[in-house]
Amino acid sequence: MLKTIKDFSTILKQRNSSIKQREDFFIWNPQLIETSKKIWAQKNIYEQKINNEIIKIAQKHNIKKEAKIKIKGITENKKDIESLVYKSKEKDIFKNTTTVGPHKDKIEYLLNGDEIKNKASQGERSVFFSILKKAESMLINKEAKKDPIVLLDDILSKLDKKNTNLVLDIFKNNKQTIITHTEKINFPNVNQIKIDE
């Protein structure tokens, strides 16, 4: 997969250069389409895997609200990708860049079907991103057979006691999780280090 990403990056760079120099940038389309298809296929797999881990965490910790991510832009059918690329010709020329491809994808963070930035409270956001980081660490552990280092910077500051305990419970079995916080935490089996100014 790393080779595909490198190839895509090179193709994108060359195609953008051709657009800016008013050269025939369409010669890069077949390679752009092929590498985009491969990357989007992997992104689709990743989206499914990460959402499956999120579901497991929610079930384990009795979290009622549905959390999930959605990668906007994924197109897996080759003919659909070809159509998008060829239809973008005028837009590419106008914007001086390639406007279609995996590099333009956006991630939506959803809580009960609504984008988290629109509906969720600060506390709900903190819990959501805690769940997401836990899901990512579980996926890395499965794929790489190693425990990743998880850094959570002041994620507890906007949480009430119930949600603070929930976040700490989610990460209590992670071997390499570091959470920064301004106050002492009253939670069992948490190693705390006080750093004075």
JSON list of C-alpha atoms in Angstrom, two decimals:
[
{"chain": "A", "resi": 1, "resn": "MET", "atom": "CA", "xyz": [0.00, 0.00, 0.00]},
{"chain": "A", "resi": 2, "resn": "LEU", "atom": "CA", "xyz": [2.87, 2.38, 0.76]},
{"chain": "A", "resi": 3, "resn": "LYS", "atom": "CA", "xyz": [4.13, 2.00, -2.82]},
{"chain": "A", "resi": 4, "resn": "THR", "atom": "CA", "xyz": [0.66, 2.87, -4.17]},
{"chain": "A", "resi": 5, "resn": "ILE", "atom": "CA", "xyz": [0.55, 6.02, -2.02]},
{"chain": "A", "resi": 6, "resn": "LYS", "atom": "CA", "xyz": [4.02, 7.03, -3.21]},
{"chain": "A", "resi": 7, "resn": "ASP", "atom": "CA", "xyz": [3.02, 6.38, -6.83]},
{"chain": "A", "resi": 8, "resn": "PHE", "atom": "CA", "xyz": [-0.16, 8.41, -6.38]},
{"chain": "A", "resi": 9, "resn": "SER", "atom": "CA", "xyz": [1.80, 11.29, -4.87]},
{"chain": "A", "resi": 10, "resn": "THR", "atom": "CA", "xyz": [4.23, 11.31, -7.83]},
{"chain": "A", "resi": 11, "resn": "ILE", "atom": "CA", "xyz": [1.40, 11.14, -10.38]},
{"chain": "A", "resi": 12, "resn": "LEU", "atom": "CA", "xyz": [-0.46, 13.95, -8.62]},
{"chain": "A", "resi": 13, "resn": "LYS", "atom": "CA", "xyz": [2.65, 16.13, -8.56]},
{"chain": "A", "resi": 14, "resn": "GLN", "atom": "CA", "xyz": [3.33, 15.55, -12.27]},
{"chain": "A", "resi": 15, "resn": "ARG", "atom": "CA", "xyz": [-0.31, 16.08, -13.24]},
{"chain": "A", "resi": 16, "resn": "ASN", "atom": "CA", "xyz": [-0.53, 19.33, -11.25]},
{"chain": "A", "resi": 17, "resn": "SER", "atom": "CA", "xyz": [2.68, 20.55, -12.85]},
{"chain": "A", "resi": 18, "resn": "SER", "atom": "CA", "xyz": [1.25, 19.80, -16.30]},
{"chain": "A", "resi": 19, "resn": "ILE", "atom": "CA", "xyz": [-1.96, 21.69, -15.45]},
{"chain": "A", "resi": 20, "resn": "LYS", "atom": "CA", "xyz": [-0.02, 24.77, -14.33]},
{"chain": "A", "resi": 21, "resn": "GLN", "atom": "CA", "xyz": [2.19, 24.72, -17.41]},
{"chain": "A", "resi": 22, "resn": "ARG", "atom": "CA", "xyz": [-0.88, 24.30, -19.67]},
{"chain": "A", "resi": 23, "resn": "GLU", "atom": "CA", "xyz": [0.40, 20.97, -20.97]},
{"chain": "A", "resi": 24, "resn": "ASP", "atom": "CA", "xyz": [-1.66, 17.87, -21.81]},
{"chain": "A", "resi": 25, "resn": "PHE", "atom": "CA", "xyz": [-2.32, 16.73, -18.25]},
{"chain": "A", "resi": 26, "resn": "PHE", "atom": "CA", "xyz": [-4.80, 14.08, -19.42]},
{"chain": "A", "resi": 27, "resn": "ILE", "atom": "CA", "xyz": [-1.91, 11.71, -20.14]},
{"chain": "A", "resi": 28, "resn": "TRP", "atom": "CA", "xyz": [-1.74, 11.19, -16.36]},
{"chain": "A", "resi": 29, "resn": "ASN", "atom": "CA", "xyz": [-5.41, 10.21, -16.07]},
{"chain": "A", "resi": 30, "resn": "PRO", "atom": "CA", "xyz": [-5.09, 6.40, -16.48]},
{"chain": "A", "resi": 31, "resn": "GLN", "atom": "CA", "xyz": [-2.47, 6.24, -13.72]},
{"chain": "A", "resi": 32, "resn": "LEU", "atom": "CA", "xyz": [-4.42, 8.66, -11.53]},
{"chain": "A", "resi": 33, "resn": "ILE", "atom": "CA", "xyz": [-7.56, 6.54, -11.93]},
{"chain": "A", "resi": 34, "resn": "GLU", "atom": "CA", "xyz": [-5.78, 3.25, -11.21]},
{"chain": "A", "resi": 35, "resn": "THR", "atom": "CA", "xyz": [-3.96, 4.42, -8.08]},
{"chain": "A", "resi": 36, "resn": "SER", "atom": "CA", "xyz": [-7.06, 6.27, -6.83]},
{"chain": "A", "resi": 37, "resn": "LYS", "atom": "CA", "xyz": [-9.08, 3.05, -7.14]},
{"chain": "A", "resi": 38, "resn": "LYS", "atom": "CA", "xyz": [-6.53, 1.12, -5.05]},
{"chain": "A", "resi": 39, "resn": "ILE", "atom": "CA", "xyz": [-6.33, 3.80, -2.34]},
{"chain": "A", "resi": 40, "resn": "TRP", "atom": "CA", "xyz": [-10.10, 4.21, -2.13]},
{"chain": "A", "resi": 41, "resn": "ALA", "atom": "CA", "xyz": [-10.53, 0.44, -1.80]},
{"chain": "A", "resi": 42, "resn": "GLN", "atom": "CA", "xyz": [-8.16, 0.45, 1.19]},
{"chain": "A", "resi": 43, "resn": "LYS", "atom": "CA", "xyz": [-9.85, 3.50, 2.71]},
{"chain": "A", "resi": 44, "resn": "ASN", "atom": "CA", "xyz": [-13.19, 1.71, 2.49]},
{"chain": "A", "resi": 45, "resn": "ILE", "atom": "CA", "xyz": [-11.73, -1.31, 4.29]},
{"chain": "A", "resi": 46, "resn": "TYR", "atom": "CA", "xyz": [-10.22, 0.96, 6.95]},
{"chain": "A", "resi": 47, "resn": "GLU", "atom": "CA", "xyz": [-13.53, 2.75, 7.50]},
{"chain": "A", "resi": 48, "resn": "GLN", "atom": "CA", "xyz": [-15.30, -0.57, 8.08]},
{"chain": "A", "resi": 49, "resn": "LYS", "atom": "CA", "xyz": [-12.57, -1.85, 10.42]},
{"chain": "A", "resi": 50, "resn": "ILE", "atom": "CA", "xyz": [-12.38, 1.29, 12.56]},
{"chain": "A", "resi": 51, "resn": "ASN", "atom": "CA", "xyz": [-16.18, 1.46, 12.88]},
{"chain": "A", "resi": 52, "resn": "ASN", "atom": "CA", "xyz": [-16.27, -2.20, 13.94]},
{"chain": "A", "resi": 53, "resn": "GLU", "atom": "CA", "xyz": [-13.76, -1.42, 16.72]},
{"chain": "A", "resi": 54, "resn": "ILE", "atom": "CA", "xyz": [-15.82, 1.61, 17.78]},
{"chain": "A", "resi": 55, "resn": "ILE", "atom": "CA", "xyz": [-18.91, -0.62, 18.06]},
{"chain": "A", "resi": 56, "resn": "LYS", "atom": "CA", "xyz": [-17.00, -3.10, 20.25]},
{"chain": "A", "resi": 57, "resn": "ILE", "atom": "CA", "xyz": [-15.83, -0.32, 22.60]},
{"chain": "A", "resi": 58, "resn": "ALA", "atom": "CA", "xyz": [-19.35, 1.15, 22.85]},
{"chain": "A", "resi": 59, "resn": "GLN", "atom": "CA", "xyz": [-20.82, -2.25, 23.66]},
{"chain": "A", "resi": 60, "resn": "LYS", "atom": "CA", "xyz": [-18.15, -3.06, 26.24]},
{"chain": "A", "resi": 61, "resn": "HIS", "atom": "CA", "xyz": [-18.62, 0.24, 28.08]},
{"chain": "A", "resi": 62, "resn": "ASN", "atom": "CA", "xyz": [-22.40, 0.40, 27.66]},
{"chain": "A", "resi": 63, "resn": "ILE", "atom": "CA", "xyz": [-22.29, 3.59, 25.57]},
{"chain": "A", "resi": 64, "resn": "LYS", "atom": "CA", "xyz": [-25.73, 4.23, 24.10]},
{"chain": "A", "resi": 65, "resn": "LYS", "atom": "CA", "xyz": [-24.93, 6.88, 21.50]},
{"chain": "A", "resi": 66, "resn": "GLU", "atom": "CA", "xyz": [-23.76, 5.61, 18.11]},
{"chain": "A", "resi": 67, "resn": "ALA", "atom": "CA", "xyz": [-20.30, 6.88, 17.18]},
{"chain": "A", "resi": 68, "resn": "LYS", "atom": "CA", "xyz": [-18.79, 6.31, 13.74]},
{"chain": "A", "resi": 69, "resn": "ILE", "atom": "CA", "xyz": [-16.62, 7.89, 11.08]},
{"chain": "A", "resi": 70, "resn": "LYS", "atom": "CA", "xyz": [-17.47, 8.35, 7.40]},
{"chain": "A", "resi": 71, "resn": "ILE", "atom": "CA", "xyz": [-14.84, 9.06, 4.74]},
{"chain": "A", "resi": 72, "resn": "LYS", "atom": "CA", "xyz": [-16.53, 11.33, 2.21]},
{"chain": "A", "resi": 73, "resn": "GLY", "atom": "CA", "xyz": [-15.28, 10.95, -1.35]},
{"chain": "A", "resi": 74, "resn": "ILE", "atom": "CA", "xyz": [-14.63, 7.22, -1.60]},
{"chain": "A", "resi": 75, "resn": "THR", "atom": "CA", "xyz": [-15.44, 5.97, -5.10]},
{"chain": "A", "resi": 76, "resn": "GLU", "atom": "CA", "xyz": [-14.58, 2.35, -5.84]},
{"chain": "A", "resi": 77, "resn": "ASN", "atom": "CA", "xyz": [-16.15, 1.70, -9.25]},
{"chain": "A", "resi": 78, "resn": "LYS", "atom": "CA", "xyz": [-13.57, 2.31, -11.99]},
{"chain": "A", "resi": 79, "resn": "LYS", "atom": "CA", "xyz": [-16.09, 3.76, -14.46]},
{"chain": "A", "resi": 80, "resn": "ASP", "atom": "CA", "xyz": [-17.36, 6.17, -11.81]},
{"chain": "A", "resi": 81, "resn": "ILE", "atom": "CA", "xyz": [-13.77, 7.27, -11.06]},
{"chain": "A", "resi": 82, "resn": "GLU", "atom": "CA", "xyz": [-13.09, 7.76, -14.79]},
{"chain": "A", "resi": 83, "resn": "SER", "atom": "CA", "xyz": [-16.25, 9.85, -15.11]},
{"chain": "A", "resi": 84, "resn": "LEU", "atom": "CA", "xyz": [-15.28, 12.04, -12.13]},
{"chain": "A", "resi": 85, "resn": "VAL", "atom": "CA", "xyz": [-11.75, 12.60, -13.44]},
{"chain": "A", "resi": 86, "resn": "TYR", "atom": "CA", "xyz": [-12.80, 13.43, -17.01]},
{"chain": "A", "resi": 87, "resn": "LYS", "atom": "CA", "xyz": [-15.63, 15.71, -15.90]},
{"chain": "A", "resi": 88, "resn": "SER", "atom": "CA", "xyz": [-13.24, 17.66, -13.69]},
{"chain": "A", "resi": 89, "resn": "LYS", "atom": "CA", "xyz": [-11.14, 18.93, -16.63]},
{"chain": "A", "resi": 90, "resn": "GLU", "atom": "CA", "xyz": [-12.50, 22.51, -16.65]},
{"chain": "A", "resi": 91, "resn": "LYS", "atom": "CA", "xyz": [-12.43, 22.76, -12.87]},
{"chain": "A", "resi": 92, "resn": "ASP", "atom": "CA", "xyz": [-8.83, 21.46, -12.78]},
{"chain": "A", "resi": 93, "resn": "ILE", "atom": "CA", "xyz": [-7.77, 24.10, -15.31]},
{"chain": "A", "resi": 94, "resn": "PHE", "atom": "CA", "xyz": [-9.62, 26.86, -13.45]},
{"chain": "A", "resi": 95, "resn": "LYS", "atom": "CA", "xyz": [-8.15, 25.90, -10.06]},
{"chain": "A", "resi": 96, "resn": "ASN", "atom": "CA", "xyz": [-4.70, 24.98, -11.41]},
{"chain": "A", "resi": 97, "resn": "THR", "atom": "CA", "xyz": [-4.74, 21.67, -9.58]},
{"chain": "A", "resi": 98, "resn": "THR", "atom": "CA", "xyz": [-6.23, 18.16, -9.56]},
{"chain": "A", "resi": 99, "resn": "THR", "atom": "CA", "xyz": [-9.63, 18.49, -7.91]},
{"chain": "A", "resi": 100, "resn": "VAL", "atom": "CA", "xyz": [-10.63, 14.80, -7.86]},
{"chain": "A", "resi": 101, "resn": "GLY", "atom": "CA", "xyz": [-8.94, 11.96, -5.99]},
{"chain": "A", "resi": 102, "resn": "PRO", "atom": "CA", "xyz": [-8.27, 10.46, -2.56]},
{"chain": "A", "resi": 103, "resn": "HIS", "atom": "CA", "xyz": [-6.30, 13.55, -1.55]},
{"chain": "A", "resi": 104, "resn": "LYS", "atom": "CA", "xyz": [-9.60, 15.48, -1.49]},
{"chain": "A", "resi": 105, "resn": "ASP", "atom": "CA", "xyz": [-11.42, 13.09, 0.84]},
{"chain": "A", "resi": 106, "resn": "LYS", "atom": "CA", "xyz": [-12.84, 14.42, 4.09]},
{"chain": "A", "resi": 107, "resn": "ILE", "atom": "CA", "xyz": [-13.61, 12.54, 7.29]},
{"chain": "A", "resi": 108, "resn": "GLU", "atom": "CA", "xyz": [-16.97, 13.09, 8.97]},
{"chain": "A", "resi": 109, "resn": "TYR", "atom": "CA", "xyz": [-17.18, 12.33, 12.70]},
{"chain": "A", "resi": 110, "resn": "LEU", "atom": "CA", "xyz": [-20.75, 11.25, 13.47]},
{"chain": "A", "resi": 111, "resn": "LEU", "atom": "CA", "xyz": [-22.63, 10.91, 16.74]},
{"chain": "A", "resi": 112, "resn": "ASN", "atom": "CA", "xyz": [-26.12, 9.44, 16.35]},
{"chain": "A", "resi": 113, "resn": "GLY", "atom": "CA", "xyz": [-25.90, 10.28, 12.64]},
{"chain": "A", "resi": 114, "resn": "ASP", "atom": "CA", "xyz": [-25.10, 13.99, 13.13]},
{"chain": "A", "resi": 115, "resn": "GLU", "atom": "CA", "xyz": [-21.73, 15.60, 12.53]},
{"chain": "A", "resi": 116, "resn": "ILE", "atom": "CA", "xyz": [-20.07, 16.03, 15.88]},
{"chain": "A", "resi": 117, "resn": "LYS", "atom": "CA", "xyz": [-19.04, 19.63, 15.17]},
{"chain": "A", "resi": 118, "resn": "ASN", "atom": "CA", "xyz": [-22.69, 20.64, 14.69]},
{"chain": "A", "resi": 119, "resn": "LYS", "atom": "CA", "xyz": [-24.59, 18.91, 17.49]},
{"chain": "A", "resi": 120, "resn": "ALA", "atom": "CA", "xyz": [-22.30, 17.46, 20.19]},
{"chain": "A", "resi": 121, "resn": "SER", "atom": "CA", "xyz": [-21.32, 19.16, 23.43]},
{"chain": "A", "resi": 122, "resn": "GLN", "atom": "CA", "xyz": [-17.66, 19.61, 24.38]},
{"chain": "A", "resi": 123, "resn": "GLY", "atom": "CA", "xyz": [-17.94, 16.64, 26.72]},
{"chain": "A", "resi": 124, "resn": "GLU", "atom": "CA", "xyz": [-19.48, 14.43, 24.04]},
{"chain": "A", "resi": 125, "resn": "ARG", "atom": "CA", "xyz": [-16.68, 15.39, 21.65]},
{"chain": "A", "resi": 126, "resn": "SER", "atom": "CA", "xyz": [-14.03, 14.45, 24.21]},
{"chain": "A", "resi": 127, "resn": "VAL", "atom": "CA", "xyz": [-15.64, 11.06, 24.81]},
{"chain": "A", "resi": 128, "resn": "PHE", "atom": "CA", "xyz": [-16.08, 10.51, 21.05]},
{"chain": "A", "resi": 129, "resn": "PHE", "atom": "CA", "xyz": [-12.42, 11.19, 20.26]},
{"chain": "A", "resi": 130, "resn": "SER", "atom": "CA", "xyz": [-11.35, 9.04, 23.21]},
{"chain": "A", "resi": 131, "resn": "ILE", "atom": "CA", "xyz": [-13.33, 6.15, 21.72]},
{"chain": "A", "resi": 132, "resn": "LEU", "atom": "CA", "xyz": [-11.83, 6.85, 18.29]},
{"chain": "A", "resi": 133, "resn": "LYS", "atom": "CA", "xyz": [-8.25, 6.86, 19.65]},
{"chain": "A", "resi": 134, "resn": "LYS", "atom": "CA", "xyz": [-8.93, 3.61, 21.50]},
{"chain": "A", "resi": 135, "resn": "ALA", "atom": "CA", "xyz": [-10.32, 2.07, 18.28]},
{"chain": "A", "resi": 136, "resn": "GLU", "atom": "CA", "xyz": [-7.26, 3.21, 16.34]},
{"chain": "A", "resi": 137, "resn": "SER", "atom": "CA", "xyz": [-4.93, 1.73, 18.96]},
{"chain": "A", "resi": 138, "resn": "MET", "atom": "CA", "xyz": [-6.82, -1.58, 18.85]},
{"chain": "A", "resi": 139, "resn": "LEU", "atom": "CA", "xyz": [-6.56, -1.67, 15.05]},
{"chain": "A", "resi": 140, "resn": "ILE", "atom": "CA", "xyz": [-2.82, -0.90, 15.13]},
{"chain": "A", "resi": 141, "resn": "ASN", "atom": "CA", "xyz": [-2.34, -3.64, 17.71]},
{"chain": "A", "resi": 142, "resn": "LYS", "atom": "CA", "xyz": [-4.16, -6.15, 15.50]},
{"chain": "A", "resi": 143, "resn": "GLU", "atom": "CA", "xyz": [-2.32, -5.17, 12.31]},
{"chain": "A", "resi": 144, "resn": "ALA", "atom": "CA", "xyz": [1.19, -4.55, 13.69]},
{"chain": "A", "resi": 145, "resn": "LYS", "atom": "CA", "xyz": [1.07, -6.85, 16.74]},
{"chain": "A", "resi": 146, "resn": "LYS", "atom": "CA", "xyz": [2.43, -3.96, 18.83]},
{"chain": "A", "resi": 147, "resn": "ASP", "atom": "CA", "xyz": [0.91, -1.63, 21.40]},
{"chain": "A", "resi": 148, "resn": "PRO", "atom": "CA", "xyz": [1.01, 1.95, 20.08]},
{"chain": "A", "resi": 149, "resn": "ILE", "atom": "CA", "xyz": [1.74, 4.94, 22.30]},
{"chain": "A", "resi": 150, "resn": "VAL", "atom": "CA", "xyz": [-1.50, 6.91, 22.80]},
{"chain": "A", "resi": 151, "resn": "LEU", "atom": "CA", "xyz": [-1.18, 10.57, 23.80]},
{"chain": "A", "resi": 152, "resn": "LEU", "atom": "CA", "xyz": [-4.29, 12.38, 25.05]},
{"chain": "A", "resi": 153, "resn": "ASP", "atom": "CA", "xyz": [-3.61, 16.02, 25.81]},
{"chain": "A", "resi": 154, "resn": "ASP", "atom": "CA", "xyz": [-5.91, 17.48, 28.50]},
{"chain": "A", "resi": 155, "resn": "ILE", "atom": "CA", "xyz": [-8.87, 15.46, 27.20]},
{"chain": "A", "resi": 156, "resn": "LEU", "atom": "CA", "xyz": [-10.45, 15.29, 30.67]},
{"chain": "A", "resi": 157, "resn": "SER", "atom": "CA", "xyz": [-10.70, 19.03, 31.27]},
{"chain": "A", "resi": 158, "resn": "LYS", "atom": "CA", "xyz": [-14.26, 19.47, 29.96]},
{"chain": "A", "resi": 159, "resn": "LEU", "atom": "CA", "xyz": [-15.66, 16.24, 31.40]},
{"chain": "A", "resi": 160, "resn": "ASP", "atom": "CA", "xyz": [-17.83, 15.62, 34.43]},
{"chain": "A", "resi": 161, "resn": "LYS", "atom": "CA", "xyz": [-16.90, 12.85, 36.87]},
{"chain": "A", "resi": 162, "resn": "LYS", "atom": "CA", "xyz": [-18.98, 10.19, 35.09]},
{"chain": "A", "resi": 163, "resn": "ASN", "atom": "CA", "xyz": [-17.39, 10.81, 31.68]},
{"chain": "A", "resi": 164, "resn": "THR", "atom": "CA", "xyz": [-13.92, 11.22, 33.19]},
{"chain": "A", "resi": 165, "resn": "ASN", "atom": "CA", "xyz": [-14.25, 7.77, 34.71]},
{"chain": "A", "resi": 166, "resn": "LEU", "atom": "CA", "xyz": [-15.58, 6.45, 31.38]},
{"chain": "A", "resi": 167, "resn": "VAL", "atom": "CA", "xyz": [-12.55, 7.72, 29.46]},
{"chain": "A", "resi": 168, "resn": "LEU", "atom": "CA", "xyz": [-10.15, 6.36, 32.08]},
{"chain": "A", "resi": 169, "resn": "ASP", "atom": "CA", "xyz": [-11.98, 3.02, 32.02]},
{"chain": "A", "resi": 170, "resn": "ILE", "atom": "CA", "xyz": [-11.70, 2.86, 28.22]},
{"chain": "A", "resi": 171, "resn": "PHE", "atom": "CA", "xyz": [-7.90, 3.22, 28.42]},
{"chain": "A", "resi": 172, "resn": "LYS", "atom": "CA", "xyz": [-7.19, 1.41, 31.68]},
{"chain": "A", "resi": 173, "resn": "ASN", "atom": "CA", "xyz": [-5.79, -1.69, 29.92]},
{"chain": "A", "resi": 174, "resn": "ASN", "atom": "CA", "xyz": [-3.73, 0.23, 27.37]},
{"chain": "A", "resi": 175, "resn": "LYS", "atom": "CA", "xyz": [-0.09, -0.32, 28.25]},
{"chain": "A", "resi": 176, "resn": "GLN", "atom": "CA", "xyz": [1.22, 2.88, 26.68]},
{"chain": "A", "resi": 177, "resn": "THR", "atom": "CA", "xyz": [-1.34, 5.62, 27.20]},
{"chain": "A", "resi": 178, "resn": "ILE", "atom": "CA", "xyz": [-0.32, 9.05, 28.46]},
{"chain": "A", "resi": 179, "resn": "ILE", "atom": "CA", "xyz": [-3.02, 11.52, 29.52]},
{"chain": "A", "resi": 180, "resn": "THR", "atom": "CA", "xyz": [-2.09, 15.06, 30.52]},
{"chain": "A", "resi": 181, "resn": "HIS", "atom": "CA", "xyz": [-4.34, 16.71, 33.09]},
{"chain": "A", "resi": 182, "resn": "THR", "atom": "CA", "xyz": [-4.23, 19.73, 35.39]},
{"chain": "A", "resi": 183, "resn": "GLU", "atom": "CA", "xyz": [-5.67, 17.98, 38.46]},
{"chain": "A", "resi": 184, "resn": "LYS", "atom": "CA", "xyz": [-5.06, 14.81, 40.41]},
{"chain": "A", "resi": 185, "resn": "ILE", "atom": "CA", "xyz": [-7.17, 11.89, 39.17]},
{"chain": "A", "resi": 186, "resn": "ASN", "atom": "CA", "xyz": [-9.01, 9.75, 41.67]},
{"chain": "A", "resi": 187, "resn": "PHE", "atom": "CA", "xyz": [-9.12, 6.46, 39.76]},
{"chain": "A", "resi": 188, "resn": "PRO", "atom": "CA", "xyz": [-7.74, 3.02, 40.69]},
{"chain": "A", "resi": 189, "resn": "ASN", "atom": "CA", "xyz": [-4.56, 1.68, 39.06]},
{"chain": "A", "resi": 190, "resn": "VAL", "atom": "CA", "xyz": [-3.58, 4.94, 37.37]},
{"chain": "A", "resi": 191, "resn": "ASN", "atom": "CA", "xyz": [0.08, 5.90, 37.62]},
{"chain": "A", "resi": 192, "resn": "GLN", "atom": "CA", "xyz": [0.28, 9.66, 38.12]},
{"chain": "A", "resi": 193, "resn": "ILE", "atom": "CA", "xyz": [3.27, 11.93, 37.77]},
{"chain": "A", "resi": 194, "resn": "LYS", "atom": "CA", "xyz": [3.08, 15.48, 39.08]},
{"chain": "A", "resi": 195, "resn": "ILE", "atom": "CA", "xyz": [5.12, 17.98, 37.11]},
{"chain": "A", "resi": 196, "resn": "ASP", "atom": "CA", "xyz": [5.76, 21.29, 38.91]},
{"chain": "A", "resi": 197, "resn": "GLU", "atom": "CA", "xyz": [6.48, 24.47, 37.03]}
]
